């Protein structure tokens, strides 16, 4: 065997606790506010939507949270995930940089999303939930929570953004294979959906609308709770297992990242790989840089405002302080559907606001070109979302080449693209849409941000 | 951690040699014949199509063949593959049987096919080949050889059965992502293709036709060779790594299979998992059963004839003794496209003829139902081809339940179904085609088998 390309951990090395960066933040993040009172919300305000265990994980300041055994037993099916050294890519780029990637596409749903779906389903089952409602854009999350529902015997209703519902029947088929029920949103099943359809019967939907529908259904039924696949702090907590494993794998490689790159939609995969390293930097110092890569046409970090905003369109959620394009922002239709949310995780927004993280925005055609280069060198075809991280990592490697620096780059390859080959087809045919967002739409959306006294 | 579900081997435990069952056969298999002379062909007859290293592997009687280091270096990216204990499926079936499965869907192309594609590309590169031609049905093989071509810097031309070319644009996109050129077959690029199109301009193609086209192009160009994804003995040899790993993993589990199940199209994944165990049985005795599962509408083992036949439609290949439906047999259009070949690997046919293996045929709707049951219990969505093995294994487990026996079942989950969700969509909608083959077509095809003196 020549140069090592794979770093595998044993069963015993799979983390037994999640890492909570809130314990290490020099300045705490701002609390969510009740939209009616403008006052910080308490656990009881969230109880109709989430089981208490998740609500407590949302706010806890403890550094380490135990991963329950039944969750570990299932995660163990595909975890610890492999960290690869991208030697063939390094050679193709002729860079002195060392490129590592953590590969999360080996989960049954093909992405990092099951890391939190399994945990959420477990806590819900424990507290008597019978049904979970959720929204999904591209379908990564919807299929992951359907998988988790199948494992724990929970019904799952997924409100899928209508444009994706129609364009991505295979993701729908995956949800149904796992027993999930997939509903095109806006639907006639909810008041929020009906209100949208009354205004515009041809609405193709948005994540904000789908969230409204899922939240409404959960709020109305005692044995039904809501599950979110990103954004919230407990979701980011569950994804910390990615970075915790990568830290051990970096030790195996006798190396340490100078820069860590991840794609950013809601923020969970980026937080997952970066926060354990960022926490170490906050506690012990160091020079590691952290780079968020977002799509240029839904650029919440690089073009959004750091402000209190709703998570949904119908204003049913609490107000959270985040980098947001405004809850009425409508991104142009792009294939990298998982990165189309108007806001960014509050915890990640806080970290970015504090100057602990950098952000870059790329157009998707350049991301697909990077993904193809990666696939030909490393074999794995990245998901459109993950292609943003690939592009970010390649650019760092090319910078190292230009500067003659042998830096160590780590990125999160959050999912494979096997469900998304239509986008690759479009890319090769030159048909990939790459429109900029509408500046007028963004201005209007930002101008209509809710007026809150706090801060 | 509760009951173990995963058996992983370390890097050091990845086999260093392939296993060749020809060394252990009590009766040797019959040689391929030259279609002109009816005499056994020699290495020089195959030299226009294959590099000499592969030709020698086709006929060698040595038990162990060294896996070259550059091949191991690449295989190591996803190998050794995990063997799982299907505890949740066992529970769902309420069976006393123990079910294990070897999962080959973790390769970059999503199936076992790269195990041989990498080896074939390596030997071709060593011997100066510039371009590989091949055929593909469902696209598993075409994408795997395109991947291997990208790794070794070989051009790859894939003749893809036209009906699949049109129905499965995503597989095509995968080949193109890896830099392969995908051509709808029959094409106007070859004499074989043009002849078919002259007879029937609307021909939707077949594997037999696509093989003719690929073989013709290889035979005409010195620096171009042909690559086959199944059927041939060197392909089965390369897949033995699957069973060799499984033997070590069974030792880890302190268990041994009473029955091993695999799906059978050309036969390579089935041979891959079974032959190392069968060889051990031949050398040392034992009671392990081996079960081939084939589609009821392309049933070469259960309804074909054991006879000399051509591998292709244009009769460009040597004659091989195999279980065949006749090279002019046209199976009805089914989704499990990888199992649509008219013949079965000669080595596997020989083993079956010698009574060392059983065969069963299933309709695909029952296979999809089994695949959905499997997915809800185990998370992984099987490829349509692999769903036949799943169905076979579940039936064995239910037999154990009926008989109150705690047998050990091992099956090969040869690939994931992420590229094939359209078939799942059709299954859920009740639109899955499940036509029987045409008896008249089969009779006519068998009646027109080539007349050879040998045997």
PDB file of N, CA and C in Angstrom, chain B residues 336-384:
ATOM      1  N   UNK B 336     -35.143  -3.681 -13.989  1.00  0.00           N
ATOM      2  CA  UNK B 336     -33.906  -4.241 -13.449  1.00  0.00           C
ATOM      3  C   UNK B 336     -32.959  -4.548 -14.589  1.00  0.00           C
ATOM      4  N   UNK B 337     -32.607  -3.498 -15.306  1.00  0.00           N
ATOM      5  CA  UNK B 337     -31.935  -3.623 -16.584  1.00  0.00           C
ATOM      6  C   UNK B 337     -30.647  -4.414 -16.558  1.00  0.00           C
ATOM      7  N   UNK B 338     -29.963  -4.451 -15.440  1.00  0.00           N
ATOM      8  CA  UNK B 338     -28.700  -5.152 -15.369  1.00  0.00           C
ATOM      9  C   UNK B 338     -28.847  -6.659 -15.447  1.00  0.00           C
ATOM     10  N   UNK B 339     -30.051  -7.161 -15.355  1.00  0.00           N
ATOM     11  CA  UNK B 339     -30.245  -8.615 -15.366  1.00  0.00           C
ATOM     12  C   UNK B 339     -30.908  -9.066 -16.668  1.00  0.00           C
ATOM     13  N   UNK B 340     -30.672  -8.346 -17.755  1.00  0.00           N
ATOM     14  CA  UNK B 340     -31.385  -8.618 -18.993  1.00  0.00           C
ATOM     15  C   UNK B 340     -30.532  -9.337 -20.044  1.00  0.00           C
ATOM     16  N   UNK B 341     -29.459  -9.962 -19.674  1.00  0.00           N
ATOM     17  CA  UNK B 341     -28.587 -10.593 -20.650  1.00  0.00           C
ATOM     18  C   UNK B 341     -29.097 -11.996 -20.988  1.00  0.00           C
ATOM     19  N   UNK B 342     -28.903 -12.395 -22.249  1.00  0.00           N
ATOM     20  CA  UNK B 342     -29.456 -13.694 -22.667  1.00  0.00           C
ATOM     21  C   UNK B 342     -28.686 -14.887 -22.097  1.00  0.00           C
ATOM     22  N   UNK B 343     -27.432 -14.666 -21.715  1.00  0.00           N
ATOM     23  CA  UNK B 343     -26.621 -15.786 -21.231  1.00  0.00           C
ATOM     24  C   UNK B 343     -26.199 -15.618 -19.784  1.00  0.00           C
ATOM     25  N   UNK B 344     -25.539 -16.636 -19.268  1.00  0.00           N
ATOM     26  CA  UNK B 344     -25.001 -16.599 -17.908  1.00  0.00           C
ATOM     27  C   UNK B 344     -23.509 -16.916 -18.004  1.00  0.00           C
ATOM     28  N   UNK B 345     -22.721 -16.357 -17.094  1.00  0.00           N
ATOM     29  CA  UNK B 345     -21.274 -16.603 -17.101  1.00  0.00           C
ATOM     30  C   UNK B 345     -20.983 -18.102 -17.270  1.00  0.00           C
ATOM     31  N   UNK B 346     -20.105 -18.471 -18.215  1.00  0.00           N
ATOM     32  CA  UNK B 346     -19.789 -19.886 -18.434  1.00  0.00           C
ATOM     33  C   UNK B 346     -19.331 -20.602 -17.161  1.00  0.00           C
ATOM     34  N   UNK B 347     -18.539 -19.915 -16.352  1.00  0.00           N
ATOM     35  CA  UNK B 347     -18.039 -20.543 -15.132  1.00  0.00           C
ATOM     36  C   UNK B 347     -19.186 -20.829 -14.161  1.00  0.00           C
ATOM     37  N   UNK B 348     -20.097 -19.888 -14.067  1.00  0.00           N
ATOM     38  CA  UNK B 348     -21.251 -20.065 -13.184  1.00  0.00           C
ATOM     39  C   UNK B 348     -22.206 -21.102 -13.771  1.00  0.00           C
ATOM     40  N   UNK B 349     -22.357 -21.094 -15.093  1.00  0.00           N
ATOM     41  CA  UNK B 349     -23.209 -22.085 -15.754  1.00  0.00           C
ATOM     42  C   UNK B 349     -22.680 -23.489 -15.489  1.00  0.00           C
ATOM     43  N   UNK B 350     -21.364 -23.609 -15.578  1.00  0.00           N
ATOM     44  CA  UNK B 350     -20.718 -24.904 -15.338  1.00  0.00           C
ATOM     45  C   UNK B 350     -20.994 -25.390 -13.909  1.00  0.00           C
ATOM     46  N   UNK B 351     -20.823 -24.494 -12.958  1.00  0.00           N
ATOM     47  CA  UNK B 351     -21.050 -24.818 -11.548  1.00  0.00           C
ATOM     48  C   UNK B 351     -22.515 -25.218 -11.313  1.00  0.00           C
ATOM     49  N   UNK B 352     -23.404 -24.511 -11.971  1.00  0.00           N
ATOM     50  CA  UNK B 352     -24.835 -24.807 -11.855  1.00  0.00           C
ATOM     51  C   UNK B 352     -25.139 -26.156 -12.498  1.00  0.00           C
ATOM     52  N   UNK B 353     -24.549 -26.374 -13.658  1.00  0.00           N
ATOM     53  CA  UNK B 353     -24.748 -27.643 -14.363  1.00  0.00           C
ATOM     54  C   UNK B 353     -24.235 -28.820 -13.536  1.00  0.00           C
ATOM     55  N   UNK B 354     -23.181 -28.569 -12.761  1.00  0.00           N
ATOM     56  CA  UNK B 354     -22.597 -29.623 -11.932  1.00  0.00           C
ATOM     57  C   UNK B 354     -23.361 -29.826 -10.622  1.00  0.00           C
ATOM     58  N   UNK B 355     -24.465 -29.089 -10.472  1.00  0.00           N
ATOM     59  CA  UNK B 355     -25.292 -29.277  -9.282  1.00  0.00           C
ATOM     60  C   UNK B 355     -24.750 -28.631  -8.017  1.00  0.00           C
ATOM     61  N   UNK B 356     -23.837 -27.679  -8.200  1.00  0.00           N
ATOM     62  CA  UNK B 356     -23.242 -27.047  -7.020  1.00  0.00           C
ATOM     63  C   UNK B 356     -23.987 -25.778  -6.605  1.00  0.00           C
ATOM     64  N   UNK B 357     -24.958 -25.397  -7.410  1.00  0.00           N
ATOM     65  CA  UNK B 357     -25.691 -24.161  -7.124  1.00  0.00           C
ATOM     66  C   UNK B 357     -27.161 -24.359  -7.463  1.00  0.00           C
ATOM     67  N   UNK B 358     -28.040 -23.664  -6.698  1.00  0.00           N
ATOM     68  CA  UNK B 358     -29.476 -23.687  -7.001  1.00  0.00           C
ATOM     69  C   UNK B 358     -29.835 -22.396  -7.721  1.00  0.00           C
ATOM     70  N   UNK B 359     -30.981 -22.390  -8.367  1.00  0.00           N
ATOM     71  CA  UNK B 359     -31.437 -21.152  -9.010  1.00  0.00           C
ATOM     72  C   UNK B 359     -32.935 -20.988  -8.803  1.00  0.00           C
ATOM     73  N   UNK B 360     -33.321 -19.727  -8.666  1.00  0.00           N
ATOM     74  CA  UNK B 360     -34.730 -19.365  -8.488  1.00  0.00           C
ATOM     75  C   UNK B 360     -35.016 -18.162  -9.364  1.00  0.00           C
ATOM     76  N   UNK B 361     -36.227 -18.053  -9.865  1.00  0.00           N
ATOM     77  CA  UNK B 361     -36.607 -16.874 -10.647  1.00  0.00           C
ATOM     78  C   UNK B 361     -37.767 -16.163  -9.960  1.00  0.00           C
ATOM     79  N   UNK B 362     -37.657 -14.847  -9.860  1.00  0.00           N
ATOM     80  CA  UNK B 362     -38.721 -14.049  -9.240  1.00  0.00           C
ATOM     81  C   UNK B 362     -39.185 -12.961 -10.189  1.00  0.00           C
ATOM     82  N   UNK B 363     -40.456 -12.587 -10.036  1.00  0.00           N
ATOM     83  CA  UNK B 363     -40.970 -11.422 -10.756  1.00  0.00           C
ATOM     84  C   UNK B 363     -40.527 -10.148 -10.037  1.00  0.00           C
ATOM     85  N   UNK B 364     -40.384  -9.067 -10.811  1.00  0.00           N
ATOM     86  CA  UNK B 364     -39.784  -7.903 -10.182  1.00  0.00           C
ATOM     87  C   UNK B 364     -40.691  -7.181  -9.194  1.00  0.00           C
ATOM     88  N   UNK B 365     -42.013  -7.299  -9.342  1.00  0.00           N
ATOM     89  CA  UNK B 365     -42.865  -6.611  -8.356  1.00  0.00           C
ATOM     90  C   UNK B 365     -42.638  -7.202  -6.963  1.00  0.00           C
ATOM     91  N   UNK B 366     -42.507  -8.510  -6.870  1.00  0.00           N
ATOM     92  CA  UNK B 366     -42.247  -9.111  -5.549  1.00  0.00           C
ATOM     93  C   UNK B 366     -40.850  -8.745  -5.045  1.00  0.00           C
ATOM     94  N   UNK B 367     -39.922  -8.530  -5.969  1.00  0.00           N
ATOM     95  CA  UNK B 367     -38.580  -8.097  -5.560  1.00  0.00           C
ATOM     96  C   UNK B 367     -38.599  -6.667  -5.026  1.00  0.00           C
ATOM     97  N   UNK B 368     -39.369  -5.786  -5.683  1.00  0.00           N
ATOM     98  CA  UNK B 368     -39.471  -4.405  -5.187  1.00  0.00           C
ATOM     99  C   UNK B 368     -40.155  -4.360  -3.818  1.00  0.00           C
ATOM    100  N   UNK B 369     -41.185  -5.200  -3.640  1.00  0.00           N
ATOM    101  CA  UNK B 369     -41.847  -5.247  -2.328  1.00  0.00           C
ATOM    102  C   UNK B 369     -40.844  -5.654  -1.256  1.00  0.00           C
ATOM    103  N   UNK B 370     -40.006  -6.629  -1.573  1.00  0.00           N
ATOM    104  CA  UNK B 370     -38.971  -7.058  -0.625  1.00  0.00           C
ATOM    105  C   UNK B 370     -37.964  -5.935  -0.384  1.00  0.00           C
ATOM    106  N   UNK B 371     -37.628  -5.212  -1.440  1.00  0.00           N
ATOM    107  CA  UNK B 371     -36.658  -4.119  -1.313  1.00  0.00           C
ATOM    108  C   UNK B 371     -37.192  -3.012  -0.402  1.00  0.00           C
ATOM    109  N   UNK B 372     -38.473  -2.713  -0.509  1.00  0.00           N
ATOM    110  CA  UNK B 372     -39.080  -1.682   0.349  1.00  0.00           C
ATOM    111  C   UNK B 372     -39.079  -2.144   1.804  1.00  0.00           C
ATOM    112  N   UNK B 373     -39.415  -3.402   2.021  1.00  0.00           N
ATOM    113  CA  UNK B 373     -39.375  -3.943   3.383  1.00  0.00           C
ATOM    114  C   UNK B 373     -37.951  -3.844   3.941  1.00  0.00           C
ATOM    115  N   UNK B 374     -36.989  -4.174   3.110  1.00  0.00           N
ATOM    116  CA  UNK B 374     -35.583  -4.098   3.518  1.00  0.00           C
ATOM    117  C   UNK B 374     -35.186  -2.660   3.851  1.00  0.00           C
ATOM    118  N   UNK B 375     -35.568  -1.728   2.961  1.00  0.00           N
ATOM    119  CA  UNK B 375     -35.180  -0.321   3.146  1.00  0.00           C
ATOM    120  C   UNK B 375     -35.739   0.236   4.452  1.00  0.00           C
ATOM    121  N   UNK B 376     -36.994  -0.125   4.778  1.00  0.00           N
ATOM    122  CA  UNK B 376     -37.593   0.412   5.999  1.00  0.00           C
ATOM    123  C   UNK B 376     -36.944  -0.169   7.251  1.00  0.00           C
ATOM    124  N   UNK B 377     -36.392  -1.362   7.130  1.00  0.00           N
ATOM    125  CA  UNK B 377     -35.744  -1.975   8.290  1.00  0.00           C
ATOM    126  C   UNK B 377     -34.265  -1.600   8.384  1.00  0.00           C
ATOM    127  N   UNK B 378     -33.585  -1.587   7.246  1.00  0.00           N
ATOM    128  CA  UNK B 378     -32.128  -1.448   7.253  1.00  0.00           C
ATOM    129  C   UNK B 378     -31.642  -0.094   6.747  1.00  0.00           C
ATOM    130  N   UNK B 379     -32.548   0.685   6.139  1.00  0.00           N
ATOM    131  CA  UNK B 379     -32.167   2.027   5.699  1.00  0.00           C
ATOM    132  C   UNK B 379     -31.684   2.086   4.263  1.00  0.00           C
ATOM    133  N   UNK B 380     -30.928   1.096   3.837  1.00  0.00           N
ATOM    134  CA  UNK B 380     -30.345   1.129   2.496  1.00  0.00           C
ATOM    135  C   UNK B 380     -31.398   0.746   1.460  1.00  0.00           C
ATOM    136  N   UNK B 381     -31.484   1.541   0.388  1.00  0.00           N
ATOM    137  CA  UNK B 381     -32.412   1.254  -0.702  1.00  0.00           C
ATOM    138  C   UNK B 381     -31.676   0.424  -1.752  1.00  0.00           C
ATOM    139  N   UNK B 382     -32.105  -0.812  -1.976  1.00  0.00           N
ATOM    140  CA  UNK B 382     -31.388  -1.681  -2.915  1.00  0.00           C
ATOM    141  C   UNK B 382     -31.592  -1.274  -4.375  1.00  0.00           C
ATOM    142  N   UNK B 383     -30.581  -1.504  -5.202  1.00  0.00           N
ATOM    143  CA  UNK B 383     -30.742  -1.384  -6.641  1.00  0.00           C
ATOM    144  C   UNK B 383     -31.758  -2.428  -7.095  1.00  0.00           C
ATOM    145  N   UNK B 384     -32.467  -2.165  -8.205  1.00  0.00           N
ATOM    146  CA  UNK B 384     -33.454  -3.145  -8.686  1.00  0.00           C
ATOM    147  C   UNK B 384     -32.836  -4.532  -8.888  1.00  0.00           C
TER     148      UNK B 384
END
